[in-house]
Short mmCIF file of N, CA and C in Angstrom, two decimals:
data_model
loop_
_atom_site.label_atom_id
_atom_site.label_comp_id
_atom_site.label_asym_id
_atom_site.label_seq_id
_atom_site.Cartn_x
_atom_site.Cartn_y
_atom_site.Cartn_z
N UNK A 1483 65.53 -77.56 179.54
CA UNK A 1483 64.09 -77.61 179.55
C UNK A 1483 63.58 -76.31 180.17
N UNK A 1484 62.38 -76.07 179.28
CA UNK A 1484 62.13 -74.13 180.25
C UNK A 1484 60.48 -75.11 180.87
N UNK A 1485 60.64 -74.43 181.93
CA UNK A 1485 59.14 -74.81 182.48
C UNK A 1485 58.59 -73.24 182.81
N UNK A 1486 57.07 -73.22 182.37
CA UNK A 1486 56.25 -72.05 182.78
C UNK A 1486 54.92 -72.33 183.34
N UNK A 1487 55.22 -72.27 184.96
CA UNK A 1487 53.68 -72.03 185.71
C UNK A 1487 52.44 -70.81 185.24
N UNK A 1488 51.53 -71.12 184.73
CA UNK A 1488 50.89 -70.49 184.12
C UNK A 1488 49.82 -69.94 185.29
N UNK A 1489 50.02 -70.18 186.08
CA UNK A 1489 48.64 -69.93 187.33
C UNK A 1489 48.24 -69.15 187.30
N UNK A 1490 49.18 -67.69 186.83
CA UNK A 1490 48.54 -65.92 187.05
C UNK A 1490 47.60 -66.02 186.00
N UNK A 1491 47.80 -66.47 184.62
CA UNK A 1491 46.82 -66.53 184.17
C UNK A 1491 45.41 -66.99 184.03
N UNK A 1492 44.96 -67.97 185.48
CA UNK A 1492 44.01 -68.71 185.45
C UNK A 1492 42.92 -67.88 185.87
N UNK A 1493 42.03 -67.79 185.29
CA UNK A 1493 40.90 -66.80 185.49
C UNK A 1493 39.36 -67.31 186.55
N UNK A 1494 38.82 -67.15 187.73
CA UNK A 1494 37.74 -68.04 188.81
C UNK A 1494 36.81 -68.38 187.04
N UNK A 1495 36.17 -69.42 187.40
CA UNK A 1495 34.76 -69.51 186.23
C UNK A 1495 33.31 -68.86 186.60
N UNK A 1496 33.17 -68.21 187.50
CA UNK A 1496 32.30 -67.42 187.95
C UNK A 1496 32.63 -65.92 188.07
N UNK A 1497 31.97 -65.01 187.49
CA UNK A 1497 32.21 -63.62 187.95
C UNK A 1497 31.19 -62.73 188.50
N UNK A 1498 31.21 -62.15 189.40
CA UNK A 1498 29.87 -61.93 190.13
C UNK A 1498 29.80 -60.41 189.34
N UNK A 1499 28.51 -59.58 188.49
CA UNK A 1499 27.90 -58.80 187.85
C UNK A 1499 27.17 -58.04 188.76
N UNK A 1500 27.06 -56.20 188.50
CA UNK A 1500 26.15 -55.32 189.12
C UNK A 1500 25.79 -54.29 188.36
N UNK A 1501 24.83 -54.16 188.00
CA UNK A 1501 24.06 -52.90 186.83
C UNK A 1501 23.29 -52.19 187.33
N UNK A 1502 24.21 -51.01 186.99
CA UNK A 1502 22.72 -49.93 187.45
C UNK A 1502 22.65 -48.83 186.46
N UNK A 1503 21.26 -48.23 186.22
CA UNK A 1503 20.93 -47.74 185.00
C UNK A 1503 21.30 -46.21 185.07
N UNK A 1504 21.70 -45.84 184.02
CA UNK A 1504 22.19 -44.43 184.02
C UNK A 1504 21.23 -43.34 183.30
N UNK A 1505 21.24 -43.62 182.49
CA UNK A 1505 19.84 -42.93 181.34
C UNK A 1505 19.08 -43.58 180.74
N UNK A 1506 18.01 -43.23 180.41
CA UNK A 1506 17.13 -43.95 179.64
C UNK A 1506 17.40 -45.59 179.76
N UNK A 1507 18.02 -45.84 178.73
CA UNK A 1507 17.95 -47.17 178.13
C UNK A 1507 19.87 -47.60 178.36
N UNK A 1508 20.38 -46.98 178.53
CA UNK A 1508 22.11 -46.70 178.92
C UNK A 1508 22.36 -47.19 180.25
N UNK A 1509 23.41 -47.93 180.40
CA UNK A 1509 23.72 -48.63 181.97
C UNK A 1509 25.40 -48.74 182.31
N UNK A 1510 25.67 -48.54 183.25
CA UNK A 1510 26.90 -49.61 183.56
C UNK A 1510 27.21 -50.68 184.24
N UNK A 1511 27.67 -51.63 183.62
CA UNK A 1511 27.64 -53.02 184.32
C UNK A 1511 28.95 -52.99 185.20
N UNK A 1512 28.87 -53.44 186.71
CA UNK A 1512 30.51 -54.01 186.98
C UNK A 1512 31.07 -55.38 187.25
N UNK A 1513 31.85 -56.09 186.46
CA UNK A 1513 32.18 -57.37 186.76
C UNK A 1513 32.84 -57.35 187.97
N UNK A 1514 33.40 -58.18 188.40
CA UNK A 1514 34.02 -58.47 189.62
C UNK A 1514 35.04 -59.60 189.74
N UNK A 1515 36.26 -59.69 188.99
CA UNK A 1515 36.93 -61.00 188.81
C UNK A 1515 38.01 -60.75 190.37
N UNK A 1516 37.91 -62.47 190.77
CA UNK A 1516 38.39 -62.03 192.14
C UNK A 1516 39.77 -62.18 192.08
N UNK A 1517 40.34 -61.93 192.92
CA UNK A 1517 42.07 -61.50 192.60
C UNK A 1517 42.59 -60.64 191.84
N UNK A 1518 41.93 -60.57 190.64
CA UNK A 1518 41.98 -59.89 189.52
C UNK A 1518 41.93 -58.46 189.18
N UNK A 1519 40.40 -57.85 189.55
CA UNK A 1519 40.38 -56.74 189.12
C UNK A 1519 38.23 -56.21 189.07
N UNK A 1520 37.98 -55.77 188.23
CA UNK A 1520 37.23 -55.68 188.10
C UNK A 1520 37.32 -55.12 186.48
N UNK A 1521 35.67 -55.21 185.23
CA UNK A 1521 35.48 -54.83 184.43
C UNK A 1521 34.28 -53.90 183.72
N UNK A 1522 34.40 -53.16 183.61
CA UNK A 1522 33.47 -51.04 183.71
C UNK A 1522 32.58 -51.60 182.19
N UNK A 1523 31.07 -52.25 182.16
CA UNK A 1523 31.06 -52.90 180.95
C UNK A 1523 29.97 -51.18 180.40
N UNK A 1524 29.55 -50.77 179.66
CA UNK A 1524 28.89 -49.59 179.10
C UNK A 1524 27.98 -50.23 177.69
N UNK A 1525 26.81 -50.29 178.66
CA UNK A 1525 25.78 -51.00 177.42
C UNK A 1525 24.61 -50.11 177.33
N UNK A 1526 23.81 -50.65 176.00
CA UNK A 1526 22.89 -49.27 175.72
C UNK A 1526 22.06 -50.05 174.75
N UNK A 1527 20.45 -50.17 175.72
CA UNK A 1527 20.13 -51.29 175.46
C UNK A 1527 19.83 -52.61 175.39
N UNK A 1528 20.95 -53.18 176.41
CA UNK A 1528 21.77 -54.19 176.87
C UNK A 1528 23.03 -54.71 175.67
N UNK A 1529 23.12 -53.74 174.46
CA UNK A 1529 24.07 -54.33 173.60
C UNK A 1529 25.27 -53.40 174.32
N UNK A 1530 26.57 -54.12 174.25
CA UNK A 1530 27.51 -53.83 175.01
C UNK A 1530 28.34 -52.77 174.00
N UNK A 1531 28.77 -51.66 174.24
CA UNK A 1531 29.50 -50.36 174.32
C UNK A 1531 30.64 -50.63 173.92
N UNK A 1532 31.31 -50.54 175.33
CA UNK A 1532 32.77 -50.27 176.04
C UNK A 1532 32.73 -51.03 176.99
N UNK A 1533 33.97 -51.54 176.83
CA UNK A 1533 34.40 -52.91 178.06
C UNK A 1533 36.42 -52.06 178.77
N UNK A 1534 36.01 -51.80 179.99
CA UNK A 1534 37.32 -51.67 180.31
C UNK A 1534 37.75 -52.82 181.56
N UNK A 1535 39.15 -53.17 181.43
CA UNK A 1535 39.80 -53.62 182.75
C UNK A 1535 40.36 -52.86 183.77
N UNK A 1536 40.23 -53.09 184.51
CA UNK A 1536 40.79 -52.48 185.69
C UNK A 1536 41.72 -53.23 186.70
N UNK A 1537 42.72 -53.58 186.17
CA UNK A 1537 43.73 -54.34 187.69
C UNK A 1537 43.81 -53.51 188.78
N UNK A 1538 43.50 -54.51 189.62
CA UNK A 1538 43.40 -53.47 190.84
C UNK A 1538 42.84 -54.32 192.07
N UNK A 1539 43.53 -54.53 193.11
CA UNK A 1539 43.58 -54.87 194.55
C UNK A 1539 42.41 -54.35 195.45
N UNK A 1540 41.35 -53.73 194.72
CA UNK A 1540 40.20 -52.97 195.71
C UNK A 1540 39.17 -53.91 195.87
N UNK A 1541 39.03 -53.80 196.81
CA UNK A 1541 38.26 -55.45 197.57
C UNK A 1541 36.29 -54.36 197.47
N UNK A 1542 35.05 -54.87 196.94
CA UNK A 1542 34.33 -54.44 197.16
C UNK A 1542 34.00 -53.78 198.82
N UNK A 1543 34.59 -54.16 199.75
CA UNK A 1543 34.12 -53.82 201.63
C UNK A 1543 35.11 -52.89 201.59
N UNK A 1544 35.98 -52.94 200.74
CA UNK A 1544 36.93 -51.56 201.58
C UNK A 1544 37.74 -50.87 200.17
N UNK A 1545 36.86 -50.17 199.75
CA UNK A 1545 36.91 -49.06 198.76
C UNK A 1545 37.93 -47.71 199.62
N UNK A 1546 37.52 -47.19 200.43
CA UNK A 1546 37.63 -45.82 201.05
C UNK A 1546 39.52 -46.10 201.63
N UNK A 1547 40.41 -45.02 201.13
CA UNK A 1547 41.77 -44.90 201.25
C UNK A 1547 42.45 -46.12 200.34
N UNK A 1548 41.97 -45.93 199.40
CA UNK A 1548 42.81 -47.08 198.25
C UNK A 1548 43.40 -46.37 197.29
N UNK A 1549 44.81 -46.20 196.69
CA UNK A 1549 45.52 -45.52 196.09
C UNK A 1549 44.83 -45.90 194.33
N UNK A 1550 43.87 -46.55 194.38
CA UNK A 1550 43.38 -46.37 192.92
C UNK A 1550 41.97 -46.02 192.50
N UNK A 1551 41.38 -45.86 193.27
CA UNK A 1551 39.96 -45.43 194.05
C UNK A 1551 40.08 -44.39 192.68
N UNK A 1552 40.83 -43.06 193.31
CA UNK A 1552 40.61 -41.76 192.01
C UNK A 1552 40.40 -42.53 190.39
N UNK A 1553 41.17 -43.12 190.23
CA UNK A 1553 41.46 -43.83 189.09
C UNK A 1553 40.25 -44.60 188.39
N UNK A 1554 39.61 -45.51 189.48
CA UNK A 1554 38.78 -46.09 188.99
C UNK A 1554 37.47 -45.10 189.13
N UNK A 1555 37.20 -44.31 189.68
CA UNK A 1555 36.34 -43.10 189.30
C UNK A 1555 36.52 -42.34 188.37
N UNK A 1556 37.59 -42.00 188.03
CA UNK A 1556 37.84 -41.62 186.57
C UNK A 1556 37.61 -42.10 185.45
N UNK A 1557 37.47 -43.42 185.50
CA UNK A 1557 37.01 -44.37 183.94
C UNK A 1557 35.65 -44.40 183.91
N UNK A 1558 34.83 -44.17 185.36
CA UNK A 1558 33.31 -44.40 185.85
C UNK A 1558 33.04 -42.94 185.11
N UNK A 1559 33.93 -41.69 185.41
CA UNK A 1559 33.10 -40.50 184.95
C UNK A 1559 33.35 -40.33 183.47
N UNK A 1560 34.47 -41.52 182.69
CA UNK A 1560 34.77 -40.96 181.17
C UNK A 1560 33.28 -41.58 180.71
N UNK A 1561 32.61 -42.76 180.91
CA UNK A 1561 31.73 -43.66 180.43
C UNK A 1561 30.48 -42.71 180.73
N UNK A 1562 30.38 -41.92 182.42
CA UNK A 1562 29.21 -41.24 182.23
C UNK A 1562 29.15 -40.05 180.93
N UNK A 1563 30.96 -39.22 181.13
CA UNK A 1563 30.24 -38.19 180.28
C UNK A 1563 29.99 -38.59 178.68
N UNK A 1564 30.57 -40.20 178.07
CA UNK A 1564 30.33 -40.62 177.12
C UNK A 1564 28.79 -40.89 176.67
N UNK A 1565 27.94 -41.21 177.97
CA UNK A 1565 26.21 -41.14 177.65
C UNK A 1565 26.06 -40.26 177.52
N UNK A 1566 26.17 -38.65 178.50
CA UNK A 1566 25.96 -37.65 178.76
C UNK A 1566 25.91 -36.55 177.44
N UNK A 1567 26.78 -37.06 176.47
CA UNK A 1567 27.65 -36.26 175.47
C UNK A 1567 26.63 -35.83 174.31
N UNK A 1568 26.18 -36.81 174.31
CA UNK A 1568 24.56 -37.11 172.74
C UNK A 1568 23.56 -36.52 172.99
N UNK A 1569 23.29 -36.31 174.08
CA UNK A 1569 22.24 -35.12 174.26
C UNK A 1569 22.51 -34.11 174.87
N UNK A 1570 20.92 -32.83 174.82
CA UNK A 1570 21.59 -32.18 175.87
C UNK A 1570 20.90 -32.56 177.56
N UNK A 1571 21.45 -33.23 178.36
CA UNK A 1571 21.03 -33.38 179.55
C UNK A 1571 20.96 -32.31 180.73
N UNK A 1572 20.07 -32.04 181.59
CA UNK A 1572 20.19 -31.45 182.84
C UNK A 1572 20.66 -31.86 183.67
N UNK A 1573 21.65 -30.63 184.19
CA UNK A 1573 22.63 -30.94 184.85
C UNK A 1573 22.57 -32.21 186.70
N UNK A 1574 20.98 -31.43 186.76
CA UNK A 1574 20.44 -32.51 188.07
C UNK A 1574 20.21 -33.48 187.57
N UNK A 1575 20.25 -34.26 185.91
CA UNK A 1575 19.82 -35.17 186.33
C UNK A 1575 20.98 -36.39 185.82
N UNK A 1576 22.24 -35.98 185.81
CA UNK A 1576 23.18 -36.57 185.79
C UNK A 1576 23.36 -37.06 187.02
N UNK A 1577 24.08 -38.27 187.40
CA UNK A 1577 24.66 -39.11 188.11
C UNK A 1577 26.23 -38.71 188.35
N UNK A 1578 26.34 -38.74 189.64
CA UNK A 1578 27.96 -38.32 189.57
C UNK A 1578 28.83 -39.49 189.84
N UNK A 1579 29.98 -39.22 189.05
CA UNK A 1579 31.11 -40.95 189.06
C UNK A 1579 31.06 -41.46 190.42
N UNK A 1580 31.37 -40.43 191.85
CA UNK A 1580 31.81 -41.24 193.10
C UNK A 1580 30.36 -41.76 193.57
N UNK A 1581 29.20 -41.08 193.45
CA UNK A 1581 28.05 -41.66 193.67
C UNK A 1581 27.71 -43.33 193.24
N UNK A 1582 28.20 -43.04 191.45
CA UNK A 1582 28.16 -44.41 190.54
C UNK A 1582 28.38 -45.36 191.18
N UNK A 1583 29.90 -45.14 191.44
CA UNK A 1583 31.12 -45.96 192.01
C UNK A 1583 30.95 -46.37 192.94
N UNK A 1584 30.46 -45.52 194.39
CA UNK A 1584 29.66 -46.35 195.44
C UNK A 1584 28.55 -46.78 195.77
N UNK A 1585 28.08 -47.03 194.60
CA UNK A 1585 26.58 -47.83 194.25
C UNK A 1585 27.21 -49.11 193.88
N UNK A 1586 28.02 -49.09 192.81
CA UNK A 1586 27.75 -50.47 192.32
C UNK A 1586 28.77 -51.27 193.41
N UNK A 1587 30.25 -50.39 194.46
CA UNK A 1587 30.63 -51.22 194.87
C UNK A 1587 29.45 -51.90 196.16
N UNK A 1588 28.58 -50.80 196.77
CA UNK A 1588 27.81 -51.44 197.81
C UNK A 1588 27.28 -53.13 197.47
N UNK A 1589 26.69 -52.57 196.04
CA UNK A 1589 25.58 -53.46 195.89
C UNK A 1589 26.51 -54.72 195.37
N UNK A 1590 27.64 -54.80 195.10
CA UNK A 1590 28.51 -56.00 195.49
C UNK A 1590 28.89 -56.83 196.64
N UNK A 1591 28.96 -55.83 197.86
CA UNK A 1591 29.33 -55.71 198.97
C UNK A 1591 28.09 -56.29 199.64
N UNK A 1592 27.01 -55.98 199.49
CA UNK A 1592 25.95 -56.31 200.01
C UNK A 1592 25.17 -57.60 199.64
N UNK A 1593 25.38 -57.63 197.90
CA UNK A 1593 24.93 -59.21 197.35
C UNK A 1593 23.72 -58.16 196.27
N UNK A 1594 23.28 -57.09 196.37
CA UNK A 1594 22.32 -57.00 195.49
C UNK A 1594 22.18 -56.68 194.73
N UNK A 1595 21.50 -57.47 193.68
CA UNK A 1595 21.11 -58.16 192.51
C UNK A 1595 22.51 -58.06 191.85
N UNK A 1596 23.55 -58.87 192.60
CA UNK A 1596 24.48 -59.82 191.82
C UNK A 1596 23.83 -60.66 190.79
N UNK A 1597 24.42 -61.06 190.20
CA UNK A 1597 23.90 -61.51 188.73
C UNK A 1597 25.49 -62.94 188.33
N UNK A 1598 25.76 -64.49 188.91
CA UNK A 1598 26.91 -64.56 188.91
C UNK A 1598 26.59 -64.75 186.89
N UNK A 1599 27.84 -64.76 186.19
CA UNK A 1599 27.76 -64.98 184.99
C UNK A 1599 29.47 -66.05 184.60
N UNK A 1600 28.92 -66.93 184.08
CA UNK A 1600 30.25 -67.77 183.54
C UNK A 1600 30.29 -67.67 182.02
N UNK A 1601 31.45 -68.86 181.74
CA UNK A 1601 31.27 -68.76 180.22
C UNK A 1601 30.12 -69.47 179.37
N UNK A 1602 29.24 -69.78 179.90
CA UNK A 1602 27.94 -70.55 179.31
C UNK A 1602 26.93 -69.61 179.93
N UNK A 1603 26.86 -68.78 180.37
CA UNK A 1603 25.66 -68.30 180.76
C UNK A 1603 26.08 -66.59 179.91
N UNK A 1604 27.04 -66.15 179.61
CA UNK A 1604 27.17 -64.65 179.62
C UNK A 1604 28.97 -64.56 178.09
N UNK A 1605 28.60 -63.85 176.93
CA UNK A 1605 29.42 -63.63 176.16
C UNK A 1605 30.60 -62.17 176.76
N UNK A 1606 30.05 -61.90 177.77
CA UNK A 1606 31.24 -60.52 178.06
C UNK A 1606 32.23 -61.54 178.90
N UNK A 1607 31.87 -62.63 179.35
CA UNK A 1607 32.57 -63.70 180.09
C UNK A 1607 33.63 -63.68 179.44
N UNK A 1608 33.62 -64.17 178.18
CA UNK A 1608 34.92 -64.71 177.42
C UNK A 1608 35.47 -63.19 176.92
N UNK A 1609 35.11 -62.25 176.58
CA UNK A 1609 35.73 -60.68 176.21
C UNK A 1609 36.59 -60.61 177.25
N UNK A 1610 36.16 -60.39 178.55
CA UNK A 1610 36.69 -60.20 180.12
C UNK A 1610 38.36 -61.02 180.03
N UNK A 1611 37.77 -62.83 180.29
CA UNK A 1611 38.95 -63.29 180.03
C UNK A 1611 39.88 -63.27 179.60
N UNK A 1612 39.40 -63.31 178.42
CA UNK A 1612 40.67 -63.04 177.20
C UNK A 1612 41.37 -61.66 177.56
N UNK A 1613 40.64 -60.59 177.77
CA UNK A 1613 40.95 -59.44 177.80
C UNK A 1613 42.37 -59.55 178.88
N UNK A 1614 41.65 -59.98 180.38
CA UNK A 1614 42.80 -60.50 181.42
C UNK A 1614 43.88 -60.79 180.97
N UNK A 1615 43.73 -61.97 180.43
CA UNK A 1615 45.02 -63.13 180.34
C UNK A 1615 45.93 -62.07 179.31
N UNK A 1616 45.18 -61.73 178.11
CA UNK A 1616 46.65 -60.13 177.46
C UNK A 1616 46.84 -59.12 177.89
N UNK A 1617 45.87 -58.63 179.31
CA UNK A 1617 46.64 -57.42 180.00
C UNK A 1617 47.68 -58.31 180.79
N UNK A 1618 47.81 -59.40 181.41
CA UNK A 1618 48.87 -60.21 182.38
C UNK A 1618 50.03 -60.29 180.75
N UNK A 1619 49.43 -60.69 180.23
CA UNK A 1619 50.89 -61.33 178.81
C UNK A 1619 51.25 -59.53 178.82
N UNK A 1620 50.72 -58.40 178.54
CA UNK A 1620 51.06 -57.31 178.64
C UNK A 1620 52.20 -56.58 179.21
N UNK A 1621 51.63 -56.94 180.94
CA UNK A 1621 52.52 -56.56 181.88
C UNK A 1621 53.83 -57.03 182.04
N UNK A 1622 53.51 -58.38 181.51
CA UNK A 1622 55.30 -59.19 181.99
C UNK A 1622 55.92 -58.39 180.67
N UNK A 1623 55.08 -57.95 179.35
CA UNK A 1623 55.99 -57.80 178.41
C UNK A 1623 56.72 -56.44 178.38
N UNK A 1624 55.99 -55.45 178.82
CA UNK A 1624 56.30 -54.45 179.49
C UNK A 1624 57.32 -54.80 180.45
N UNK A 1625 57.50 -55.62 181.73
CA UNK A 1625 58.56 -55.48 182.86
C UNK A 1625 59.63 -55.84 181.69
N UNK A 1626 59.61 -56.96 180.96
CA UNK A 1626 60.86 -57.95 180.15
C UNK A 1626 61.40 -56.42 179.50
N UNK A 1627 60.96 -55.75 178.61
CA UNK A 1627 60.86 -54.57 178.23
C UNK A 1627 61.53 -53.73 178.88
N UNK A 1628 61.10 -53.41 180.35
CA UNK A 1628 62.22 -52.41 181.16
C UNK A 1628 63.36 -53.14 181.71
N UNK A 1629 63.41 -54.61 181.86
CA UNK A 1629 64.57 -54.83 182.15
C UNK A 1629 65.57 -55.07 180.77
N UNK A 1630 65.32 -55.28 179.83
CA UNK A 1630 66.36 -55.15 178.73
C UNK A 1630 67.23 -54.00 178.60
N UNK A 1631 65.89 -52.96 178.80
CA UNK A 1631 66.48 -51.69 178.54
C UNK A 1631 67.56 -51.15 180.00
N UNK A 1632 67.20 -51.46 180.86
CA UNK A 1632 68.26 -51.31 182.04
C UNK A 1632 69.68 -51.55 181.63
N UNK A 1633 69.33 -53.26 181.13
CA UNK A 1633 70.33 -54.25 181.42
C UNK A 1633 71.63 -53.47 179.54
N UNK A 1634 70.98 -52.83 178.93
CA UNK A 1634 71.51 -52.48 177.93
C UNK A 1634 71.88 -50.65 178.72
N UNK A 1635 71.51 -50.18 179.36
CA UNK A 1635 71.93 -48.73 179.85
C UNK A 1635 73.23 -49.28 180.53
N UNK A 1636 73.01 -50.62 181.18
CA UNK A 1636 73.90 -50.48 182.76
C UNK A 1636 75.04 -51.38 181.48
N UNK A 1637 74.82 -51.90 180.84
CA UNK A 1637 76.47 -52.64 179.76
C UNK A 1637 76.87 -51.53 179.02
N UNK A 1638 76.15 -50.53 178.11
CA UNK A 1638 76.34 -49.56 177.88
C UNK A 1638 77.76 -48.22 178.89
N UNK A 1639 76.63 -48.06 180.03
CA UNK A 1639 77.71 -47.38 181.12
C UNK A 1639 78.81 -47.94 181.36
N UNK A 1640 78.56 -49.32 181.75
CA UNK A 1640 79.79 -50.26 181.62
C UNK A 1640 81.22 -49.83 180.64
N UNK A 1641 80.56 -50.14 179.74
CA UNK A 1641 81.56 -50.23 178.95
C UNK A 1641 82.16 -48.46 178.61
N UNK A 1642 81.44 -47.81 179.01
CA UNK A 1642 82.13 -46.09 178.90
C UNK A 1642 83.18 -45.67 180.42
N UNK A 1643 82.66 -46.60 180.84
CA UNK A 1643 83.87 -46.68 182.25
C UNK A 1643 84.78 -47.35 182.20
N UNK A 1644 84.96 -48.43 181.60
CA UNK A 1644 86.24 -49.43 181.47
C UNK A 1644 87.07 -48.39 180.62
N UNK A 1645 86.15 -48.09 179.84
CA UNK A 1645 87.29 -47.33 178.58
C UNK A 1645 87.90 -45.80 179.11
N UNK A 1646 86.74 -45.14 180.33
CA UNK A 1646 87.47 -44.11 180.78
C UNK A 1646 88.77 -44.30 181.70
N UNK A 1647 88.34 -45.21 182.07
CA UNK A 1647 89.21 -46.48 183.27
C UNK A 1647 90.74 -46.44 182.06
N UNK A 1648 90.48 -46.87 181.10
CA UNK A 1648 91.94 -47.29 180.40
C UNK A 1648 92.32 -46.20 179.84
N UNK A 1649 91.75 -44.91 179.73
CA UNK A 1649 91.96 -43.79 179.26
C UNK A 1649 92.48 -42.98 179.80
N UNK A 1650 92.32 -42.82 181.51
CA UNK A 1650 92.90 -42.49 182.74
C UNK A 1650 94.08 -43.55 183.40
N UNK A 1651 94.56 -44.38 182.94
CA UNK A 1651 95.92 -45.37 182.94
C UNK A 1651 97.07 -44.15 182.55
N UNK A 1652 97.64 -44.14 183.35
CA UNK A 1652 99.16 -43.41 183.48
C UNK A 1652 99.83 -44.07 182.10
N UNK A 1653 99.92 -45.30 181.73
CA UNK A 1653 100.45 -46.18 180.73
C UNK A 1653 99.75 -45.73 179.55
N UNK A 1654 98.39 -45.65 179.30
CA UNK A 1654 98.22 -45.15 178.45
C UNK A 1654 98.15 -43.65 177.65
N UNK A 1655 98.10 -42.75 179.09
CA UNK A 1655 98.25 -41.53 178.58
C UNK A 1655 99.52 -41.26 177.74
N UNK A 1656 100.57 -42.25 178.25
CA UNK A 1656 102.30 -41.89 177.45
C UNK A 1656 102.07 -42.31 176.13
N UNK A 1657 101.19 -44.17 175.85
CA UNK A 1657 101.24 -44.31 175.18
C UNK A 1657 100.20 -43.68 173.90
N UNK A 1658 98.89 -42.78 174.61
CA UNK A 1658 98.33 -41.75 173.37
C UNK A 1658 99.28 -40.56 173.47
N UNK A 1659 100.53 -40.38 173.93
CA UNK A 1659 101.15 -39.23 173.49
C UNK A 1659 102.04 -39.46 172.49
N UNK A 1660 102.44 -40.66 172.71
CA UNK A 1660 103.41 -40.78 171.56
C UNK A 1660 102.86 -41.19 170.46
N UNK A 1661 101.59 -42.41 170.64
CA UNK A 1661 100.64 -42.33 169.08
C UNK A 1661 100.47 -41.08 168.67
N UNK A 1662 100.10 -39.81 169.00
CA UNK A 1662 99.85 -38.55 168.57
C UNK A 1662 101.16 -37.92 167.97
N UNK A 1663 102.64 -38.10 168.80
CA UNK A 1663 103.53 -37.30 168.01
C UNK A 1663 103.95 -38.41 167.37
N UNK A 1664 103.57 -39.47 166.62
CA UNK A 1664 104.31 -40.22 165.76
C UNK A 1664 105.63 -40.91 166.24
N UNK A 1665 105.64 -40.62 167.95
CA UNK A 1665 107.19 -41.32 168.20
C UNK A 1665 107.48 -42.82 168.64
N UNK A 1666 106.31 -43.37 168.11
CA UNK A 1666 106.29 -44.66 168.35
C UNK A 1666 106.62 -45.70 167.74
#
C-alpha cells in the first residue's frame, strides 16, 4: 500500500492582497500566501498581465538580510521595466524596484489597505493556487530527477570500479595474458 500525505500542498483559503499604482492606469498587486511565498500580480487596468510565484521564506516584518530579497527585487524591476518599455517615460518619474518592494512589503506589515481575497471573492485566487500546488509537484519532480541521476552516476561508477577491481586481480592479469597469446 503507498500512502501520500498531501499537506505541502494545502494552500490557507485567505490570501491577504497589496496594490500600489505604478503608471497611469498600470499597478502591481502582491499576494501574500502564508508559509508559502508570495505572488508579483502586473495588471493594467485592473485586467491581469503577469502573475509570478515566488517561494520564499520572507516574512513581510523582516525583509532586510534575507538571501532572496535581491531576487525578489529583481522580478519587481523586470515588471517595472515591462510598463516602463511602451513609452517614452522620464526618468524621475519612474519608481524604483527596492522602493516598490518596500512599499508593498510595509503596507502588508502594517495592514494597509490589505484587501483579504479567497476563492469566491477573487479569480487570481484560483491562478495563485493552482499555480502553487505545480510549482510544489515541480520541485519534488525536479529533487526525484536529481536523485535518479545520482543514483545512476554512483551504479554507473560502481560498476567501473568492480571491473577495474577485477582488472587489477593478479589472477586475472595472467589470465588476460594468456587470452591474448592464445595459450589457453
Amino acid at each position: 500500500m503507498l500512502v501520500r500525505n498531501l499537506d505541502f500542498l494545502s494552500i490557507p483559503k485567505e490570501f491577504s492582497k497589496v496594490e500600489i499604482d505604478i503608471y497611469e492606469k498600470q499597478s502591481i498587486a502582491l499576494v501574500y500566501i502564508e508559509n508559502k511565498g508570495y505572488s508579483l500580480v502586473l495588471k493594467n487596468d485592473n485586467d491581469v498581465q503577469s502573475v509570478f510565484l515566488l517561494k520564499t521564506d520572507i516574512l513581510p516584518h523582516n525583509v532586510n538580510e534575507h538571501s532572496d530579497r535581491e531576487d525578489f527585487i529583481n522580478v519587481i524591476k523586470m515588471l517595472l521595466d515591462r510598463i516602463y518599455s511602451v513609452e517614452d517615460i522620464k526618468e524621475y518619474e519612474k519608481q524604483h524596484q527596492e522602493h516598490v518592494f518596500l512599499r508593498l512589503m510595509d503596507m502588508l506589515n502594517e495592514g494597509t489597505d490589505v484587501e483579504l481575497i479567497s476563492e469566491e471573492t477573487s479569480k487570481i485566487y484560483t491562478d495563485i493556487e493552482k499555480g502553487f500546488m505545480k510549482l510544489e509537484i515541480d520541485i519534488m519532480d525536479n529533487k526525484i530527477n536529481a536523485l535518479n541521476s545520482s543514483i545512476s552516476n554512483v551504479s554507473s561508477n560502481l560498476d567501473s570500479t568492480v571491473k577495474n577491481i577485477e582488472d587489477n586481480a593478479w589472477g586475472n592479469k595472467i589470465k588476460r595474458t594468456l587470452d591474448q597469446n592464445n595459450w589457453g
